[in-house]
Amino acid sequence: MTGTTSTSTSRTAVKIVFVGAGSVVFTQGLLADLFAFPELTRVHIALHDIDAERLATAEGAAHRIAAERGARPVITAHSDRRSALEGATFVINMVQVGMNEATRTDFAVPAGYGVRQTIGDTLGIGGIFRALRTFPVLRSLAADMSELCPDAWLLNYTNPMAMNVLYLNRIAPALRTVGLCHSVHWTMHDLAELVGVPFDEVSYLAAGVNHQAWVLRFEQAGRDLYPLLDDAIAKDPGLLRRVRVDMYRRLGHYPTETSEHSSEYVPWYLHHDSEIERLRLPVGAYLDIIEENVASYEQTREALASGADLPVDASMEYAPQIIHSMVTGTPRTVYGNVSNRGLIENLPADSVVEVPCLVDSQGVQPTRVGALPPQCAALNRTYTSVNDLVVRAATDGEPRHIRHAAMTDPATAAALPVERIWDLCDDLVRAHGDLLPPELRATLGH
């Protein structure tokens, strides 16, 4: 839930809790962004993770980054989440339940059925089961926050973004929750480069759902830049081999997530060998990414142990910007994932949508967009239907809804007949086992 209640906290008393701080590379980027603001150099950073080694690495990196940037925060590390949360002003959630082993399961089991995935963290069969094993952690986190820091803002980065925020909205509607993703920012940054216009001269409006929002306006000083994009595509046939460009040419609005992501949310691409070749789709790409993340973590750990330099680039993430705006009253616009409630009138009222939000000392204030183009809203409605069924599986304790979600999912339904969808869900339930809520561990057959 978002609202307009002021965050009336002195800067020296600001406590920022990182839940899942063992995602060390991401934690480093956020800290670098936070300490770039002079007003945030003396905040309290509370790091929490259940992995002792990763927590220690995150703590060491935090001290190093603070020293390099001349910041003097209070830094504490907590294996116990409740001790970290007590008195929090902001809570940044970036947990990954089951870590890399569970992600490999999300790919390996569906691959045995012929279901192809590229990223598997948002929609599709991978997104469904990532959500189901994350929900128990979110439930306990929400309960702890309601007790220990009820006025704190929960800034969620954990995917599947829309499913997780929807679940939190339903089980803890009083919690101030906003989901954050960098896809809109980097899409517009890349489009500006593609059309040869400085990014700081571009104005834009995007709206939809996370990883499937749409660029509704793309301008420079009132001039529509979409014709320049059309010219760029006409001059470079290689651009036609991108899913996003293919979708833009057919739907009229550019989608705000990478081609790898975008291919998973529709039925048209991954099931067809010819489309995989035409659009150069890297099936299983996320498996390579998690290996790269492990390598980056190990480099950080080794650099801390040896005293070597620890280069960390600014990440341009929204959480530090939101915190700065709320603490100082500096207004800025970010893109947030929030409860719809009429913000996009042709999407379900209680779905989670991604829209521009004003942030200042009054909190996160979403912008009403109105209606999306009907062809874009149609795809988003399918997406939100999957989200709704996955969340209902957990809130209602109904394992059949897991299968209903998979049946509704465009990419899964394109790849498998219905009996095989149920078999696949049974196999994933068995594979994830104790990571799932007890009431959802039943195998149902057909």
CSV table of C-alpha atoms in Angstrom, one decimal:
chain,number,residue,atom,x,y,z
A,1,MET,CA,0.0,0.0,0.0
A,2,THR,CA,1.2,3.5,-0.7
A,3,GLY,CA,0.1,6.6,1.0
A,4,THR,CA,0.8,10.2,1.9
A,5,THR,CA,1.9,9.9,5.5
A,6,SER,CA,5.0,12.0,6.2
A,7,THR,CA,8.3,10.3,7.1
A,8,SER,CA,9.1,12.6,10.0
A,9,THR,CA,12.4,11.3,11.1
A,10,SER,CA,15.7,13.2,11.7
A,11,ARG,CA,18.4,12.2,9.3
A,12,THR,CA,20.7,10.9,12.1
A,13,ALA,CA,17.9,8.5,13.2
A,14,VAL,CA,17.2,7.0,9.8
A,15,LYS,CA,17.7,3.2,9.9
A,16,ILE,CA,17.8,1.4,6.6
A,17,VAL,CA,17.6,-2.4,6.8
A,18,PHE,CA,18.8,-4.7,4.1
A,19,VAL,CA,17.0,-8.0,4.1
A,20,GLY,CA,18.9,-10.5,2.0
A,21,ALA,CA,22.1,-8.4,2.3
A,22,GLY,CA,24.1,-11.5,1.2
A,23,SER,CA,23.2,-10.4,-2.3
A,24,VAL,CA,26.5,-8.6,-1.9
A,25,VAL,CA,27.0,-7.1,-5.3
A,26,PHE,CA,23.5,-5.6,-5.3
A,27,THR,CA,24.0,-4.4,-1.7
A,28,GLN,CA,27.3,-2.7,-2.7
A,29,GLY,CA,25.6,-0.8,-5.5
A,30,LEU,CA,22.8,0.4,-3.2
A,31,LEU,CA,25.2,1.5,-0.6
A,32,ALA,CA,27.3,3.4,-3.1
A,33,ASP,CA,24.2,5.2,-4.2
A,34,LEU,CA,23.1,6.0,-0.7
A,35,PHE,CA,26.5,7.4,0.4
A,36,ALA,CA,26.6,9.6,-2.7
A,37,PHE,CA,23.9,11.8,-1.0
A,38,PRO,CA,25.6,13.9,1.7
A,39,GLU,CA,22.4,13.8,3.8
A,40,LEU,CA,22.6,10.0,4.0
A,41,THR,CA,26.3,9.5,5.1
A,42,ARG,CA,25.4,9.1,8.8
A,43,VAL,CA,22.4,6.8,8.6
A,44,HIS,CA,22.2,3.4,10.4
A,45,ILE,CA,22.7,0.6,7.9
A,46,ALA,CA,21.4,-2.8,9.4
A,47,LEU,CA,22.4,-5.8,7.3
A,48,HIS,CA,20.5,-9.1,7.6
A,49,ASP,CA,21.1,-12.5,6.0
A,50,ILE,CA,20.8,-16.1,7.1
A,51,ASP,CA,24.1,-17.0,5.4
A,52,ALA,CA,26.8,-16.1,7.9
A,53,GLU,CA,29.6,-16.0,5.4
A,54,ARG,CA,27.7,-13.8,3.0
A,55,LEU,CA,26.6,-11.5,5.8
A,56,ALA,CA,30.1,-11.0,7.0
A,57,THR,CA,31.2,-10.2,3.4
A,58,ALA,CA,28.4,-7.7,3.1
A,59,GLU,CA,29.4,-6.1,6.3
A,60,GLY,CA,33.0,-5.8,5.3
A,61,ALA,CA,32.0,-4.4,1.9
A,62,ALA,CA,29.8,-1.8,3.6
A,63,HIS,CA,32.6,-0.6,5.8
A,64,ARG,CA,35.0,-0.4,2.9
A,65,ILE,CA,32.5,1.5,0.7
A,66,ALA,CA,31.7,3.9,3.5
A,67,ALA,CA,35.4,4.7,4.1
A,68,GLU,CA,36.1,5.2,0.4
A,69,ARG,CA,33.2,7.7,0.1
A,70,GLY,CA,33.9,9.5,3.3
A,71,ALA,CA,30.7,8.4,4.9
A,72,ARG,CA,30.3,7.7,8.6
A,73,PRO,CA,27.2,5.5,9.0
A,74,VAL,CA,26.5,3.1,11.8
A,75,ILE,CA,26.8,-0.4,10.3
A,76,THR,CA,25.4,-3.4,12.1
A,77,ALA,CA,25.1,-7.0,10.9
A,78,HIS,CA,22.3,-9.3,12.1
A,79,SER,CA,21.7,-13.0,11.7
A,80,ASP,CA,18.4,-12.4,13.5
A,81,ARG,CA,16.0,-10.5,11.3
A,82,ARG,CA,13.9,-9.1,14.2
A,83,SER,CA,16.9,-7.4,15.7
A,84,ALA,CA,17.7,-5.8,12.4
A,85,LEU,CA,14.1,-4.6,11.9
A,86,GLU,CA,13.5,-3.0,15.3
A,87,GLY,CA,13.0,0.7,14.8
A,88,ALA,CA,13.6,0.6,11.0
A,89,THR,CA,12.7,3.6,8.8
A,90,PHE,CA,13.1,1.8,5.5
A,91,VAL,CA,13.4,-1.9,4.8
A,92,ILE,CA,14.9,-3.0,1.5
A,93,ASN,CA,14.0,-6.6,0.6
A,94,MET,CA,16.1,-8.6,-1.9
A,95,VAL,CA,15.9,-12.1,-0.6
A,96,GLN,CA,16.2,-15.1,-3.0
A,97,VAL,CA,14.7,-18.1,-1.3
A,98,GLY,CA,16.5,-21.3,-2.3
A,99,MET,CA,19.3,-19.4,-4.0
A,100,ASN,CA,20.9,-20.8,-7.1
A,101,GLU,CA,19.9,-24.4,-6.5
A,102,ALA,CA,16.2,-23.6,-6.5
A,103,THR,CA,16.7,-21.5,-9.7
A,104,ARG,CA,18.4,-24.4,-11.4
A,105,THR,CA,15.4,-26.5,-10.5
A,106,ASP,CA,13.0,-23.9,-12.0
A,107,PHE,CA,14.8,-24.4,-15.3
A,108,ALA,CA,15.8,-28.1,-15.3
A,109,VAL,CA,12.4,-29.6,-14.5
A,110,PRO,CA,10.4,-27.6,-17.1
A,111,ALA,CA,13.2,-28.2,-19.7
A,112,GLY,CA,12.5,-31.9,-19.3
A,113,TYR,CA,9.0,-31.2,-20.5
A,114,GLY,CA,10.2,-29.1,-23.4
A,115,VAL,CA,9.3,-25.8,-21.7
A,116,ARG,CA,11.9,-23.1,-22.6
A,117,GLN,CA,12.7,-20.2,-20.4
A,118,THR,CA,15.3,-17.4,-20.6
A,119,ILE,CA,15.1,-15.7,-17.2
A,120,GLY,CA,12.3,-17.4,-15.3
A,121,ASP,CA,11.8,-14.9,-12.5
A,122,THR,CA,8.7,-13.0,-13.3
A,123,LEU,CA,6.0,-15.0,-15.0
A,124,GLY,CA,5.9,-18.4,-16.6
A,125,ILE,CA,6.4,-21.6,-14.6
A,126,GLY,CA,9.7,-20.4,-13.1
A,127,GLY,CA,8.1,-17.2,-11.9
A,128,ILE,CA,5.2,-19.1,-10.4
A,129,PHE,CA,7.4,-21.3,-8.3
A,130,ARG,CA,9.8,-18.6,-7.3
A,131,ALA,CA,6.8,-16.7,-5.9
A,132,LEU,CA,5.4,-19.7,-4.0
A,133,ARG,CA,8.7,-20.3,-2.2
A,134,THR,CA,9.1,-16.6,-1.4
A,135,PHE,CA,5.6,-16.0,0.0
A,136,PRO,CA,6.3,-17.7,3.4
A,137,VAL,CA,9.3,-15.4,4.0
A,138,LEU,CA,7.3,-12.3,3.0
A,139,ARG,CA,4.5,-13.3,5.4
A,140,SER,CA,6.9,-13.5,8.3
A,141,LEU,CA,8.7,-10.3,7.2
A,142,ALA,CA,5.4,-8.5,7.1
A,143,ALA,CA,4.4,-9.8,10.5
A,144,ASP,CA,7.7,-8.7,12.0
A,145,MET,CA,7.5,-5.2,10.4
A,146,SER,CA,3.9,-4.8,11.6
A,147,GLU,CA,5.2,-5.4,15.2
A,148,LEU,CA,8.6,-3.8,15.2
A,149,CYS,CA,8.5,-1.0,12.6
A,150,PRO,CA,4.9,-0.4,11.5
A,151,ASP,CA,5.6,3.0,10.0
A,152,ALA,CA,8.6,1.8,7.9
A,153,TRP,CA,8.5,1.7,4.1
A,154,LEU,CA,9.1,-1.7,2.5
A,155,LEU,CA,11.0,-1.3,-0.7
A,156,ASN,CA,10.9,-4.6,-2.5
A,157,TYR,CA,13.4,-5.7,-5.1
A,158,THR,CA,12.7,-9.4,-5.0
A,159,ASN,CA,11.2,-11.0,-8.1
A,160,PRO,CA,8.6,-11.9,-9.2
A,161,MET,CA,7.9,-8.3,-8.4
A,162,ALA,CA,4.2,-8.1,-9.2
A,163,MET,CA,3.3,-11.4,-7.5
A,164,ASN,CA,5.2,-10.5,-4.4
A,165,VAL,CA,3.8,-7.0,-4.0
A,166,LEU,CA,0.3,-8.3,-4.7
A,167,TYR,CA,0.8,-11.0,-2.0
A,168,LEU,CA,2.0,-8.4,0.5
A,169,ASN,CA,-0.9,-6.1,-0.3
A,170,ARG,CA,-3.4,-8.9,0.4
A,171,ILE,CA,-1.9,-10.2,3.6
A,172,ALA,CA,-0.7,-6.9,5.1
A,173,PRO,CA,-2.7,-4.1,3.5
A,174,ALA,CA,-1.5,-1.6,6.2
A,175,LEU,CA,2.2,-2.1,5.3
A,176,ARG,CA,3.7,0.7,3.2
A,177,THR,CA,5.0,-1.4,0.3
A,178,VAL,CA,6.3,-0.3,-3.1
A,179,GLY,CA,8.1,-2.6,-5.6
A,180,LEU,CA,11.2,-1.2,-7.4
A,181,CYS,CA,12.7,-2.2,-10.7
A,182,HIS,CA,15.2,-0.4,-13.0
A,183,SER,CA,13.7,-1.6,-16.3
A,184,VAL,CA,11.9,1.6,-17.2
A,185,HIS,CA,14.9,3.8,-16.5
A,186,TRP,CA,17.3,1.6,-18.5
A,187,THR,CA,14.9,1.1,-21.4
A,188,MET,CA,14.6,4.9,-21.8
A,189,HIS,CA,18.3,5.3,-21.4
A,190,ASP,CA,18.9,2.8,-24.2
A,191,LEU,CA,16.2,4.2,-26.5
A,192,ALA,CA,17.7,7.7,-26.1
A,193,GLU,CA,21.0,6.4,-27.2
A,194,LEU,CA,19.5,4.5,-30.1
A,195,VAL,CA,17.8,7.6,-31.5
A,196,GLY,CA,20.8,9.9,-30.8
A,197,VAL,CA,19.2,12.2,-28.2
A,198,PRO,CA,20.8,13.0,-24.9
A,199,PHE,CA,19.0,11.1,-22.1
A,200,ASP,CA,18.6,14.2,-20.0
A,201,GLU,CA,16.7,15.9,-22.8
A,202,VAL,CA,14.2,13.0,-23.1
A,203,SER,CA,10.8,13.1,-21.4
A,204,TYR,CA,8.7,9.9,-21.3
A,205,LEU,CA,5.7,8.2,-19.8
A,206,ALA,CA,5.5,4.4,-19.3
A,207,ALA,CA,2.8,2.3,-17.6
A,208,GLY,CA,1.7,-1.3,-17.4
A,209,VAL,CA,2.9,-4.1,-15.2
A,210,ASN,CA,6.5,-4.9,-14.1
A,211,HIS,CA,8.7,-6.1,-16.9
A,212,GLN,CA,5.7,-5.6,-19.3
A,213,ALA,CA,5.0,-1.9,-19.2
A,214,TRP,CA,4.8,0.2,-22.3
A,215,VAL,CA,6.4,3.4,-23.5
A,216,LEU,CA,3.3,5.6,-24.0
A,217,ARG,CA,5.2,8.8,-24.6
A,218,PHE,CA,8.8,9.4,-25.8
A,219,GLU,CA,9.6,13.0,-26.5
A,220,GLN,CA,12.2,15.7,-26.7
A,221,ALA,CA,11.0,19.2,-26.0
A,222,GLY,CA,7.5,18.2,-27.1
A,223,ARG,CA,8.7,16.4,-30.2
A,224,ASP,CA,7.6,12.8,-30.6
A,225,LEU,CA,10.8,10.6,-30.8
A,226,TYR,CA,9.0,7.4,-32.0
A,227,PRO,CA,9.6,8.4,-35.7
A,228,LEU,CA,13.3,8.5,-35.0
A,229,LEU,CA,13.1,5.1,-33.5
A,230,ASP,CA,11.3,3.9,-36.7
A,231,ASP,CA,14.1,5.4,-38.8
A,232,ALA,CA,16.8,3.7,-36.6
A,233,ILE,CA,15.0,0.3,-37.1
A,234,ALA,CA,14.7,0.9,-40.9
A,235,LYS,CA,18.5,1.6,-41.1
A,236,ASP,CA,19.6,-1.4,-39.1
A,237,PRO,CA,18.0,-4.7,-40.0
A,238,GLY,CA,19.7,-6.3,-37.0
A,239,LEU,CA,17.2,-4.5,-34.8
A,240,LEU,CA,14.4,-6.6,-36.3
A,241,ARG,CA,16.0,-9.6,-34.6
A,242,ARG,CA,15.0,-8.3,-31.2
A,243,VAL,CA,11.8,-9.4,-29.5
A,244,ARG,CA,11.1,-6.0,-28.2
A,245,VAL,CA,11.4,-4.4,-31.6
A,246,ASP,CA,9.1,-7.2,-33.0
A,247,MET,CA,6.5,-6.5,-30.3
A,248,TYR,CA,6.8,-2.7,-30.9
A,249,ARG,CA,6.2,-3.0,-34.6
A,250,ARG,CA,3.1,-5.1,-34.0
A,251,LEU,CA,1.7,-3.4,-30.9
A,252,GLY,CA,2.7,0.2,-31.5
A,253,HIS,CA,4.4,0.7,-28.1
A,254,TYR,CA,7.8,-0.3,-27.0
A,255,PRO,CA,7.9,-2.7,-24.0
A,256,THR,CA,10.1,-1.8,-21.0
A,257,GLU,CA,12.0,-5.0,-20.4
A,258,THR,CA,14.7,-6.8,-22.3
A,259,SER,CA,13.9,-9.2,-25.2
A,260,GLU,CA,14.9,-12.1,-23.0
A,261,HIS,CA,12.3,-11.2,-20.4
A,262,SER,CA,9.7,-10.1,-22.9
A,263,SER,CA,9.7,-13.4,-24.8
A,264,GLU,CA,8.6,-15.2,-21.7
A,265,TYR,CA,5.3,-13.3,-21.1
A,266,VAL,CA,3.7,-14.1,-24.5
A,267,PRO,CA,2.9,-17.4,-26.4
A,268,TRP,CA,4.5,-16.4,-29.7
A,269,TYR,CA,8.3,-17.0,-29.4
A,270,LEU,CA,9.9,-19.6,-27.2
A,271,HIS,CA,7.8,-22.6,-28.3
A,272,HIS,CA,9.0,-22.2,-31.9
A,273,ASP,CA,12.5,-23.1,-33.1
A,274,SER,CA,12.3,-20.7,-36.0
A,275,GLU,CA,11.5,-17.8,-33.7
A,276,ILE,CA,14.3,-18.6,-31.3
A,277,GLU,CA,16.7,-18.5,-34.3
A,278,ARG,CA,15.2,-15.4,-35.9
A,279,LEU,CA,15.2,-13.5,-32.6
A,280,ARG,CA,18.4,-14.9,-31.2
A,281,LEU,CA,16.8,-15.9,-27.9
A,282,PRO,CA,19.2,-17.3,-25.3
A,283,VAL,CA,17.3,-20.1,-23.7
A,284,GLY,CA,18.5,-20.6,-20.1
A,285,ALA,CA,20.3,-17.3,-20.1
A,286,TYR,CA,19.7,-16.8,-16.4
A,287,LEU,CA,21.7,-19.9,-15.5
A,288,ASP,CA,24.8,-18.0,-16.9
A,289,ILE,CA,23.8,-14.9,-15.0
A,290,ILE,CA,23.7,-16.7,-11.6
A,291,GLU,CA,27.2,-18.1,-12.3
A,292,GLU,CA,28.4,-14.6,-13.0
A,293,ASN,CA,26.9,-13.4,-9.8
A,294,VAL,CA,28.7,-16.1,-7.8
A,295,ALA,CA,31.9,-15.1,-9.5
A,296,SER,CA,31.3,-11.4,-8.6
A,297,TYR,CA,30.6,-12.3,-5.0
A,298,GLU,CA,33.8,-14.3,-4.8
A,299,GLN,CA,35.8,-11.4,-6.2
A,300,THR,CA,34.4,-9.1,-3.5
A,301,ARG,CA,35.2,-11.6,-0.8
A,302,GLU,CA,38.8,-12.0,-2.1
A,303,ALA,CA,39.3,-8.3,-2.4
A,304,LEU,CA,38.2,-7.7,1.2
A,305,ALA,CA,40.5,-10.5,2.4
A,306,SER,CA,43.5,-9.2,0.5
A,307,GLY,CA,42.9,-5.5,1.0
A,308,ALA,CA,42.7,-5.0,-2.7
A,309,ASP,CA,40.6,-2.2,-4.3
A,310,LEU,CA,36.9,-2.8,-4.3
A,311,PRO,CA,35.6,-0.8,-7.3
A,312,VAL,CA,31.8,-0.3,-7.1
A,313,ASP,CA,29.9,1.6,-9.7
A,314,ALA,CA,26.8,3.7,-8.9
A,315,SER,CA,23.7,1.6,-9.7
A,316,MET,CA,21.1,4.3,-10.3
A,317,GLU,CA,18.6,2.3,-8.4
A,318,TYR,CA,15.4,3.8,-7.1
A,319,ALA,CA,15.6,2.9,-3.4
A,320,PRO,CA,18.4,5.4,-2.5
A,321,GLN,CA,16.5,8.1,-4.4
A,322,ILE,CA,13.3,7.3,-2.6
A,323,ILE,CA,15.0,7.4,0.8
A,324,HIS,CA,16.7,10.7,0.0
A,325,SER,CA,13.5,12.3,-1.2
A,326,MET,CA,11.5,11.2,1.9
A,327,VAL,CA,14.3,12.2,4.3
A,328,THR,CA,15.0,15.6,2.7
A,329,GLY,CA,11.7,16.5,1.0
A,330,THR,CA,13.5,16.7,-2.4
A,331,PRO,CA,10.8,15.8,-5.0
A,332,ARG,CA,11.6,13.4,-7.7
A,333,THR,CA,9.8,10.9,-10.0
A,334,VAL,CA,10.5,7.2,-9.9
A,335,TYR,CA,8.6,4.2,-11.3
A,336,GLY,CA,7.0,2.1,-8.7
A,337,ASN,CA,5.0,-1.1,-8.5
A,338,VAL,CA,1.9,-0.4,-6.5
A,339,SER,CA,-1.8,-1.4,-6.1
A,340,ASN,CA,-3.7,-0.2,-9.1
A,341,ARG,CA,-6.9,1.2,-7.5
A,342,GLY,CA,-7.9,3.0,-10.7
A,343,LEU,CA,-4.4,4.2,-11.7
A,344,ILE,CA,-4.8,2.2,-15.0
A,345,GLU,CA,-8.5,2.0,-15.6
A,346,ASN,CA,-8.5,-1.0,-17.9
A,347,LEU,CA,-6.5,-3.3,-15.6
A,348,PRO,CA,-8.0,-5.0,-12.5
A,349,ALA,CA,-8.5,-2.7,-9.6
A,350,ASP,CA,-6.4,-4.7,-7.1
A,351,SER,CA,-3.7,-5.8,-9.5
A,352,VAL,CA,-0.1,-4.4,-9.1
A,353,VAL,CA,0.8,-2.0,-11.8
A,354,GLU,CA,4.0,-0.1,-12.7
A,355,VAL,CA,3.5,3.7,-13.0
A,356,PRO,CA,5.4,6.9,-12.4
A,357,CYS,CA,5.3,8.0,-8.7
A,358,LEU,CA,6.1,11.4,-7.1
A,359,VAL,CA,8.3,10.9,-4.0
A,360,ASP,CA,8.9,13.6,-1.4
A,361,SER,CA,8.5,13.9,2.4
A,362,GLN,CA,4.9,12.8,2.0
A,363,GLY,CA,5.9,9.4,0.7
A,364,VAL,CA,5.3,7.6,-2.6
A,365,GLN,CA,2.4,9.1,-4.5
A,366,PRO,CA,1.4,7.1,-7.7
A,367,THR,CA,0.2,8.9,-10.8
A,368,ARG,CA,-3.1,8.0,-12.4
A,369,VAL,CA,-2.4,7.1,-16.1
A,370,GLY,CA,-5.9,6.4,-17.3
A,371,ALA,CA,-6.5,3.7,-19.9
A,372,LEU,CA,-3.7,1.8,-21.7
A,373,PRO,CA,-4.0,1.1,-25.4
A,374,PRO,CA,-6.3,-1.9,-25.6
A,375,GLN,CA,-3.8,-4.2,-27.2
A,376,CYS,CA,-1.3,-3.5,-24.4
A,377,ALA,CA,-3.9,-3.9,-21.7
A,378,ALA,CA,-5.0,-7.2,-23.1
A,379,LEU,CA,-1.5,-8.7,-22.6
A,380,ASN,CA,-1.2,-7.1,-19.2
A,381,ARG,CA,-4.6,-8.6,-18.1
A,382,THR,CA,-3.3,-12.1,-18.9
A,383,TYR,CA,-0.2,-11.3,-16.8
A,384,THR,CA,-2.3,-10.1,-13.9
A,385,SER,CA,-4.6,-13.1,-14.1
A,386,VAL,CA,-1.6,-15.4,-13.6
A,387,ASN,CA,-0.5,-13.2,-10.7
A,388,ASP,CA,-3.9,-13.4,-9.1
A,389,LEU,CA,-4.1,-17.2,-9.3
A,390,VAL,CA,-0.6,-17.7,-7.8
A,391,VAL,CA,-1.4,-15.4,-4.9
A,392,ARG,CA,-4.8,-17.0,-4.3
A,393,ALA,CA,-3.0,-20.4,-4.2
A,394,ALA,CA,-1.1,-19.1,-1.2
A,395,THR,CA,-3.8,-17.0,0.6
A,396,ASP,CA,-6.5,-19.6,0.1
A,397,GLY,CA,-4.3,-22.7,0.6
A,398,GLU,CA,-5.5,-24.0,-2.7
A,399,PRO,CA,-3.0,-26.1,-4.6
A,400,ARG,CA,-5.3,-26.4,-7.6
A,401,HIS,CA,-4.7,-22.7,-8.2
A,402,ILE,CA,-1.0,-23.4,-8.9
A,403,ARG,CA,-2.1,-25.5,-11.9
A,404,HIS,CA,-4.7,-22.9,-12.9
A,405,ALA,CA,-2.0,-20.3,-13.0
A,406,ALA,CA,0.2,-22.4,-15.1
A,407,MET,CA,-2.7,-23.2,-17.5
A,408,THR,CA,-3.4,-19.4,-17.8
A,409,ASP,CA,0.3,-18.6,-18.3
A,410,PRO,CA,0.8,-17.8,-22.1
A,411,ALA,CA,4.2,-19.4,-22.6
A,412,THR,CA,3.4,-22.6,-20.5
A,413,ALA,CA,0.1,-23.1,-22.2
A,414,ALA,CA,1.7,-22.7,-25.7
A,415,ALA,CA,4.2,-25.4,-24.9
A,416,LEU,CA,2.2,-28.1,-23.2
A,417,PRO,CA,-1.2,-29.8,-23.3
A,418,VAL,CA,-3.1,-29.4,-20.0
A,419,GLU,CA,-2.3,-32.9,-18.6
A,420,ARG,CA,1.3,-32.3,-19.0
A,421,ILE,CA,1.0,-28.9,-17.3
A,422,TRP,CA,-0.4,-30.6,-14.2
A,423,ASP,CA,2.3,-33.2,-14.4
A,424,LEU,CA,4.9,-30.5,-14.5
A,425,CYS,CA,3.4,-28.7,-11.5
A,426,ASP,CA,3.5,-32.0,-9.6
A,427,ASP,CA,7.1,-32.5,-10.4
A,428,LEU,CA,8.1,-29.0,-9.3
A,429,VAL,CA,6.1,-29.3,-6.1
A,430,ARG,CA,8.1,-32.5,-5.3
A,431,ALA,CA,11.4,-30.8,-6.4
A,432,HIS,CA,11.0,-27.7,-4.2
A,433,GLY,CA,9.5,-29.6,-1.3
A,434,ASP,CA,9.9,-27.9,2.1
A,435,LEU,CA,10.5,-24.5,0.4
A,436,LEU,CA,6.8,-24.3,-0.4
A,437,PRO,CA,4.0,-23.6,2.1
A,438,PRO,CA,2.9,-26.9,3.7
A,439,GLU,CA,-0.7,-26.6,2.3
A,440,LEU,CA,0.6,-26.3,-1.3
A,441,ARG,CA,2.9,-29.4,-1.3
A,442,ALA,CA,0.2,-31.8,-2.5
A,443,THR,CA,0.5,-33.5,-5.8
A,444,LEU,CA,-2.8,-33.7,-7.7
A,445,GLY,CA,-2.3,-35.8,-10.8
A,446,HIS,CA,-4.9,-34.9,-13.4
